[in-house]
Short mmCIF file of C-alpha atoms and ligand atoms in Angstrom, two decimals:
data_model
loop_
_atom_site.label_atom_id
_atom_site.label_comp_id
_atom_site.label_asym_id
_atom_site.label_seq_id
_atom_site.Cartn_x
_atom_site.Cartn_y
_atom_site.Cartn_z
CA VAL A 1 -21.29 17.31 23.02
CA ASP A 2 -19.21 15.09 25.28
CA VAL A 3 -19.09 13.66 28.80
CA GLY A 4 -16.28 11.89 30.62
CA PRO A 5 -13.13 12.24 32.70
CA THR A 6 -11.52 15.69 32.30
CA ARG A 7 -8.38 14.49 30.55
CA GLU A 8 -10.26 12.45 27.95
CA VAL A 9 -12.79 15.18 27.22
CA LEU A 10 -10.10 17.86 26.86
CA SER A 11 -7.99 15.61 24.61
CA ARG A 12 -10.95 15.18 22.30
CA HIS A 13 -11.74 18.93 22.33
CA PRO A 14 -8.39 20.75 22.59
CA ASP A 15 -9.82 23.98 21.17
CA ALA A 16 -12.50 24.69 23.75
CA ASP A 17 -12.59 28.48 23.98
CA SER A 18 -14.25 28.63 27.37
CA VAL A 19 -13.16 26.52 30.34
CA ILE A 20 -15.11 26.40 33.61
CA ASP A 21 -13.05 24.96 36.42
CA ALA A 22 -15.22 22.60 38.44
CA ARG A 23 -12.47 20.96 40.50
CA GLY A 24 -13.74 19.89 43.88
CA LYS A 25 -17.35 20.50 42.93
CA VAL A 26 -20.34 18.41 41.95
CA VAL A 27 -21.43 18.79 38.33
CA MET A 28 -25.01 17.67 37.80
CA PRO A 29 -28.07 18.29 35.63
CA GLY A 30 -30.11 21.42 36.32
CA PHE A 31 -33.19 20.84 38.45
CA VAL A 32 -36.48 20.35 36.63
CA ASP A 33 -39.37 21.54 38.80
CA PRO A 34 -42.36 19.67 37.35
CA HIS A 35 -45.15 21.29 39.39
CA THR A 36 -45.47 24.99 40.24
CA HIS A 37 -48.20 27.59 40.53
CA LEU A 38 -45.61 30.29 39.85
CA ILE A 39 -47.94 33.02 38.60
CA PHE A 40 -50.11 34.63 41.26
CA ALA A 41 -50.61 38.00 42.90
CA GLY A 42 -50.91 38.77 46.60
CA SER A 43 -49.45 36.75 49.45
CA ARG A 44 -50.81 34.82 52.41
CA GLU A 45 -48.23 35.24 55.15
CA GLY A 46 -51.14 36.07 57.48
CA GLU A 47 -52.04 32.39 57.39
CA VAL A 48 -48.79 31.34 59.11
CA PRO A 49 -49.90 32.27 62.65
CA LEU A 50 -53.33 30.74 61.96
CA LYS A 51 -51.62 27.49 61.00
CA VAL A 52 -49.53 27.68 64.17
CA GLU A 53 -52.79 27.78 66.09
CA GLY A 54 -53.97 24.74 64.14
CA THR A 55 -56.76 26.55 62.29
CA PRO A 56 -58.23 24.18 59.67
CA TYR A 57 -58.06 25.20 56.00
CA GLY A 58 -61.84 25.61 55.77
CA GLU A 59 -61.81 28.12 58.61
CA ILE A 60 -58.88 30.04 57.06
CA ALA A 61 -60.90 30.20 53.82
CA ARG A 62 -64.00 31.43 55.71
CA ARG A 63 -61.89 34.21 57.23
CA GLY A 64 -60.97 35.40 53.75
CA GLY A 65 -57.78 33.40 53.16
CA GLY A 66 -57.10 30.35 51.02
CA ILE A 67 -57.15 29.86 47.25
CA LEU A 68 -60.02 32.24 46.58
CA SER A 69 -58.18 35.18 48.14
CA THR A 70 -55.33 34.51 45.72
CA VAL A 71 -57.85 34.28 42.87
CA GLU A 72 -59.20 37.71 43.78
CA ALA A 73 -55.74 39.28 43.88
CA THR A 74 -54.71 37.59 40.63
CA ARG A 75 -57.86 38.73 38.82
CA ARG A 76 -57.15 42.31 39.90
CA ALA A 77 -53.50 42.21 38.76
CA SER A 78 -52.49 43.32 35.28
CA GLU A 79 -50.50 41.14 32.95
CA ASP A 80 -47.41 43.32 33.53
CA GLU A 81 -47.75 43.10 37.30
CA LEU A 82 -48.05 39.32 37.20
CA PHE A 83 -45.06 39.13 34.88
CA ALA A 84 -42.90 41.21 37.23
CA LEU A 85 -43.89 39.11 40.27
CA ALA A 86 -43.28 35.81 38.51
CA ARG A 87 -39.97 36.94 37.03
CA GLU A 88 -38.56 37.72 40.49
CA ARG A 89 -39.54 34.26 41.70
CA LEU A 90 -38.03 32.68 38.62
CA ASP A 91 -34.77 34.60 39.19
CA ARG A 92 -34.48 33.09 42.67
CA MET A 93 -35.35 29.62 41.37
CA LEU A 94 -32.64 29.87 38.72
CA ALA A 95 -30.10 30.99 41.34
CA GLN A 96 -30.97 27.84 43.29
CA GLY A 97 -30.46 25.56 40.31
CA THR A 98 -33.86 25.23 38.62
CA THR A 99 -33.35 25.33 34.85
CA THR A 100 -36.83 24.16 33.77
CA ALA A 101 -40.17 24.73 35.48
CA GLU A 102 -43.71 23.67 34.78
CA VAL A 103 -46.11 26.58 35.41
CA LYS A 104 -49.85 26.20 35.96
CA SER A 105 -52.69 28.64 35.52
CA GLY A 106 -55.57 28.21 37.97
CA TYR A 107 -55.80 31.47 39.91
CA GLY A 108 -57.98 33.13 37.28
CA LEU A 109 -60.92 30.70 37.14
CA ARG A 110 -62.56 32.68 34.36
CA THR A 111 -61.55 32.68 30.75
CA ALA A 112 -59.94 36.11 30.45
CA ASP A 113 -57.86 35.66 33.62
CA GLU A 114 -56.77 32.09 32.86
CA LEU A 115 -55.62 33.31 29.44
CA LYS A 116 -53.88 36.28 31.09
CA ILE A 117 -51.86 33.90 33.30
CA LEU A 118 -50.93 31.67 30.37
CA ARG A 119 -49.82 34.69 28.33
CA VAL A 120 -47.56 35.67 31.25
CA ALA A 121 -46.12 32.13 31.16
CA ALA A 122 -45.49 32.51 27.42
CA ARG A 123 -43.74 35.84 27.94
CA LEU A 124 -41.56 34.36 30.72
CA SER A 125 -40.73 31.53 28.38
CA ARG A 126 -39.45 34.03 25.79
CA GLU A 127 -37.63 36.38 28.18
CA HIS A 128 -36.26 34.24 31.02
CA ALA A 129 -33.41 31.71 31.09
CA VAL A 130 -35.56 29.18 32.94
CA GLU A 131 -37.42 27.04 30.42
CA ILE A 132 -41.19 27.13 31.02
CA VAL A 133 -43.70 24.33 30.43
CA PRO A 134 -47.24 25.80 30.62
CA THR A 135 -50.20 23.87 32.05
CA PHE A 136 -53.87 24.89 31.98
CA LEU A 137 -55.50 24.33 35.40
CA GLY A 138 -58.88 25.96 34.93
CA ALA A 139 -60.38 23.21 37.13
CA HIS A 140 -58.33 24.18 40.19
CA ALA A 141 -61.17 25.33 42.46
CA LEU A 142 -64.72 26.62 42.19
CA PRO A 143 -64.77 30.41 41.85
CA LYS A 144 -67.11 32.30 44.16
CA GLU A 145 -69.63 33.03 41.39
CA TYR A 146 -70.08 29.25 40.85
CA GLU A 147 -70.41 28.32 44.52
CA GLY A 148 -72.54 25.18 44.79
CA ARG A 149 -72.64 24.82 40.99
CA ALA A 150 -69.66 22.62 40.18
CA GLU A 151 -71.41 21.04 37.19
CA ASP A 152 -72.05 24.45 35.61
CA TYR A 153 -68.43 25.42 36.15
CA VAL A 154 -67.21 22.19 34.52
CA GLU A 155 -69.42 22.97 31.53
CA TYR A 156 -67.87 26.44 31.42
CA VAL A 157 -64.35 24.96 31.46
CA LEU A 158 -65.31 22.49 28.72
CA HIS A 159 -67.18 24.82 26.40
CA GLU A 160 -65.60 28.22 26.98
CA MET A 161 -62.17 28.02 28.56
CA LEU A 162 -60.71 25.04 26.72
CA PRO A 163 -61.83 26.22 23.25
CA ALA A 164 -60.37 29.68 23.98
CA LEU A 165 -56.92 28.27 24.75
CA GLY A 166 -55.58 28.07 21.24
CA PRO A 167 -52.90 25.68 20.17
CA ARG A 168 -49.82 26.95 21.95
CA LEU A 169 -50.73 28.55 25.29
CA ALA A 170 -50.61 25.25 27.22
CA ARG A 171 -48.83 21.95 26.77
CA PHE A 172 -50.75 20.15 29.54
CA CYS A 173 -54.15 20.24 31.21
CA ASP A 174 -54.44 19.47 34.93
CA VAL A 175 -57.46 19.00 37.24
CA PHE A 176 -57.66 19.12 41.03
CA VAL A 177 -59.46 15.90 41.94
CA GLU A 178 -60.54 16.16 45.57
CA ARG A 179 -63.62 16.19 47.77
CA GLY A 180 -65.02 19.72 47.65
CA PHE A 181 -63.18 20.44 44.38
CA PHE A 182 -63.74 18.21 41.31
CA THR A 183 -64.96 14.62 41.07
CA VAL A 184 -63.29 11.85 39.10
CA ASP A 185 -66.12 12.00 36.58
CA GLN A 186 -65.82 15.77 36.10
CA ALA A 187 -62.05 15.49 35.75
CA ARG A 188 -62.41 12.67 33.22
CA ARG A 189 -64.57 14.90 31.01
CA VAL A 190 -62.16 17.84 31.17
CA LEU A 191 -59.06 15.71 30.60
CA SER A 192 -60.64 13.75 27.73
CA ARG A 193 -61.56 16.97 25.95
CA ALA A 194 -58.05 18.31 26.55
CA LYS A 195 -56.56 15.17 25.04
CA GLU A 196 -58.74 15.56 21.96
CA MET A 197 -57.25 19.05 21.61
CA GLY A 198 -53.76 17.55 21.65
CA LEU A 199 -52.80 18.51 25.20
CA GLY A 200 -51.02 16.14 27.56
CA VAL A 201 -52.77 15.59 30.89
CA LYS A 202 -51.88 15.65 34.58
CA VAL A 203 -53.87 15.13 37.77
CA HIS A 204 -53.72 16.62 41.29
CA ALA A 205 -54.43 13.27 42.94
CA ASP A 206 -55.10 11.94 46.44
CA GLU A 207 -53.67 14.94 48.27
CA LEU A 208 -56.13 15.54 51.14
CA SER A 209 -58.02 12.26 50.86
CA GLN A 210 -58.12 9.09 48.77
CA GLY A 211 -60.29 10.07 45.83
CA GLY A 212 -59.47 7.92 42.81
CA GLY A 213 -57.17 10.50 41.22
CA ALA A 214 -54.31 8.07 40.67
CA GLU A 215 -56.61 5.49 39.07
CA LEU A 216 -58.01 8.20 36.79
CA ALA A 217 -54.50 9.34 35.81
CA ALA A 218 -53.70 5.79 34.70
CA GLU A 219 -57.04 5.43 32.89
CA VAL A 220 -56.64 8.60 30.82
CA GLY A 221 -52.92 8.06 30.15
CA ALA A 222 -51.75 11.07 32.16
CA VAL A 223 -48.05 11.85 32.06
CA SER A 224 -48.11 12.31 35.87
CA ALA A 225 -50.25 12.12 38.99
CA ASP A 226 -49.16 14.61 41.62
CA HIS A 227 -49.25 14.68 45.47
CA LEU A 228 -50.31 11.05 46.19
CA ILE A 229 -50.30 11.46 49.97
CA HIS A 230 -53.34 9.17 50.30
CA VAL A 231 -52.93 7.09 47.12
CA SER A 232 -54.37 3.55 47.24
CA ASP A 233 -52.39 0.39 46.43
CA GLY A 234 -54.65 -0.12 43.42
CA GLY A 235 -53.91 3.41 42.25
CA LEU A 236 -50.17 2.77 42.45
CA ARG A 237 -50.52 -0.52 40.58
CA ALA A 238 -52.50 1.21 37.83
CA MET A 239 -49.92 4.00 37.58
CA ALA A 240 -47.03 1.51 37.41
CA SER A 241 -48.71 -0.47 34.63
CA ARG A 242 -49.29 2.67 32.54
CA GLY A 243 -45.93 4.34 33.30
CA VAL A 244 -47.56 7.36 34.96
CA VAL A 245 -44.92 9.37 36.85
CA GLY A 246 -45.72 10.03 40.52
CA VAL A 247 -44.80 13.60 41.47
CA LEU A 248 -44.32 14.14 45.22
CA LEU A 249 -44.53 17.66 46.63
CA PRO A 250 -43.32 17.67 50.25
CA GLY A 251 -43.60 21.47 50.59
CA THR A 252 -47.37 21.17 50.95
CA PRO A 253 -47.50 18.80 53.95
CA PHE A 254 -44.54 20.70 55.42
CA THR A 255 -46.69 23.85 55.52
CA SER A 256 -50.07 22.23 56.24
CA PRO A 257 -50.80 21.21 59.85
CA GLY A 258 -52.14 17.68 60.01
CA LEU A 259 -51.23 16.69 56.45
CA PRO A 260 -48.74 13.78 56.48
CA PHE A 261 -45.77 13.49 54.14
CA PRO A 262 -46.25 11.06 51.23
CA ASP A 263 -44.30 7.81 51.49
CA GLY A 264 -41.69 7.90 48.74
CA ARG A 265 -40.35 4.45 49.52
CA ARG A 266 -43.79 2.87 49.05
CA ILE A 267 -44.13 4.53 45.66
CA VAL A 268 -40.68 3.43 44.48
CA GLU A 269 -41.40 -0.11 45.66
CA ALA A 270 -44.67 -0.11 43.70
CA GLY A 271 -42.62 0.40 40.53
CA VAL A 272 -43.92 3.92 39.89
CA PRO A 273 -41.33 6.33 38.44
CA LEU A 274 -41.00 9.02 41.07
CA ALA A 275 -40.38 12.75 40.58
CA LEU A 276 -40.13 15.67 43.04
CA GLY A 277 -41.34 19.25 42.74
CA THR A 278 -41.87 22.36 44.84
CA ASP A 279 -45.60 22.96 44.24
CA LEU A 280 -44.60 26.64 44.64
CA ASN A 281 -47.84 28.48 45.46
CA PRO A 282 -49.03 31.16 47.90
CA ASN A 283 -49.91 28.52 50.51
CA ALA A 284 -46.49 26.81 50.36
CA TRP A 285 -44.08 29.41 49.01
CA LEU A 286 -41.19 27.10 48.21
CA GLU A 287 -38.76 28.01 45.42
CA SER A 288 -35.85 25.73 46.30
CA MET A 289 -35.45 22.25 44.85
CA GLN A 290 -32.49 21.82 47.22
CA LEU A 291 -34.84 22.07 50.18
CA VAL A 292 -37.15 19.58 48.46
CA LEU A 293 -34.21 17.14 48.31
CA ALA A 294 -33.73 17.52 52.06
CA MET A 295 -37.40 16.86 52.80
CA ALA A 296 -37.34 13.89 50.43
CA SER A 297 -34.38 12.29 52.16
CA TYR A 298 -35.38 12.98 55.74
CA ARG A 299 -39.16 12.65 55.47
CA LEU A 300 -40.08 10.74 52.28
CA ARG A 301 -37.60 7.90 52.83
CA LEU A 302 -35.74 8.51 49.58
CA PHE A 303 -31.98 8.04 49.30
CA PRO A 304 -30.16 11.20 48.18
CA ALA A 305 -29.28 9.71 44.79
CA GLU A 306 -32.92 8.69 44.25
CA ALA A 307 -34.10 12.15 45.25
CA ILE A 308 -31.67 13.81 42.82
CA ALA A 309 -32.83 11.52 40.00
CA ALA A 310 -36.42 12.40 40.97
CA ALA A 311 -35.61 16.13 40.77
CA THR A 312 -33.89 15.91 37.39
CA ILE A 313 -34.40 13.04 34.92
CA ASN A 314 -37.69 11.77 36.38
CA ALA A 315 -39.01 15.31 36.72
CA ALA A 316 -38.20 15.81 33.03
CA ALA A 317 -40.15 12.61 32.31
CA ALA A 318 -43.09 14.06 34.28
CA LEU A 319 -43.14 16.80 31.62
CA GLY A 320 -42.62 14.45 28.68
CA LEU A 321 -39.13 15.92 28.18
CA GLY A 322 -36.96 13.07 29.41
CA ASP A 323 -35.36 12.58 26.01
CA ARG A 324 -33.98 16.13 25.97
CA LEU A 325 -33.53 17.22 29.62
CA GLY A 326 -32.65 15.91 33.05
CA SER A 327 -29.34 14.09 32.61
CA LEU A 328 -25.81 14.76 31.37
CA GLU A 329 -25.60 12.69 28.21
CA VAL A 330 -24.22 13.25 24.75
CA GLY A 331 -26.96 14.69 22.56
CA LYS A 332 -29.01 16.18 25.39
CA GLN A 333 -29.41 19.84 26.24
CA ALA A 334 -26.49 21.19 28.36
CA ASP A 335 -28.45 22.35 31.40
CA LEU A 336 -26.09 21.88 34.30
CA LEU A 337 -25.11 23.02 37.75
CA LEU A 338 -21.81 23.41 39.55
CA VAL A 339 -22.48 22.68 43.19
CA GLU A 340 -20.16 23.88 45.94
CA ALA A 341 -19.77 20.47 47.60
CA GLU A 342 -17.44 17.52 47.28
CA ASN A 343 -20.23 15.01 46.78
CA HIS A 344 -23.95 14.83 46.11
CA LEU A 345 -24.82 13.88 49.71
CA HIS A 346 -24.31 17.50 50.72
CA LEU A 347 -27.42 18.52 48.74
CA PRO A 348 -29.99 17.07 51.17
CA TYR A 349 -27.58 17.42 54.09
CA ARG A 350 -27.00 21.20 54.10
CA LEU A 351 -30.42 22.57 55.05
CA GLY A 352 -31.49 25.90 53.66
CA THR A 353 -28.12 26.87 52.18
CA ASN A 354 -27.84 27.54 48.46
CA LEU A 355 -24.92 25.37 47.35
CA VAL A 356 -25.31 26.20 43.65
CA GLN A 357 -22.31 28.15 42.39
CA THR A 358 -22.89 28.26 38.62
CA VAL A 359 -25.91 27.55 36.40
CA VAL A 360 -25.54 26.66 32.73
CA LYS A 361 -28.65 26.66 30.49
CA LYS A 362 -28.44 25.39 26.91
CA GLY A 363 -24.65 25.50 27.14
CA VAL A 364 -24.47 29.12 28.33
CA VAL A 365 -23.58 30.34 31.83
CA VAL A 366 -26.75 32.14 32.96
CA TRP A 367 -26.02 32.58 36.67
CA ARG A 368 -22.99 32.65 38.95
CA ALA A 369 -22.75 33.13 42.72
CA LEU A 370 -21.45 36.63 43.55
CA HIS A 371 -18.25 35.44 45.20
CA THR A 372 -17.12 33.64 42.07
FE1 FE B 401 -50.39 22.04 42.96
#
């Protein structure tokens, strides 16, 4: 409704029936987390000591860990179980200032289970204060039953999963483009079909190696390309020219031995709009956008103000919602945080402490710290 210095705002609205005193605090937009794999069953804490020993991902997977172990657990879980697990995570995310979250499928890898995950996302969207943006990620990994038959699995995604989606279960379609996962050509076919169905598209690009994911994102008009640890200069140029948002996810290299952090400064200097997300998943169980801000400032070479913009307005743009979310402006949705700090620099500075004191979603207080 209005933004400005306290005295001016109150003089224009003398009849406000609810006053929240934010003196001495930072007031800012709620965090938009533009990349999560929120809905999964099981957990992989057993991989932490293996990572300490430097065990490569392939070896962890051979010993029964990795994505496919999560797929197994998620296939076994009922819709109600998945809902309960995801809701707890979402509660903690809200308490740490996330007011909107993108949520991907991708731990089902067969039609019934991918649909089950997306129905859980729809139910969360109805029942939880955090706004949910659902993404179909059927091409996340090859399920065991398709081992060595990537082409057949892509056909299955194209001709069975995508048609079964229906019009409202997903707003975006994403593909994991990486050696050992899906090729640029396979991703192009999936994303093109998704676009024909009216979905927006996203790409997991250049995470473990340089694989043409960023170039593909620009070619197909993706709203974002995510990870970008190994992105090429040409890929960045293509993204900049098409306005593709680059989403950096420092939680993954933080938890993956040998994987370097992406260079945020290089991406900003290439003219690519930059966003930040958690990539919350059972390999990198990160729910806090505040911790992402710290990693971004200390390891991605982003100034705190840039990182905050990347975690709010640019993250909203990475979901195609920049006109409605992500900044405090007249006419936009009132999703805002009161932060227990005298300036924004405390957000990356105070490691691992939740500084959020109050969360407002759509103009309503939805969470308050206990001591308030
Ligand atoms: Fe991801």
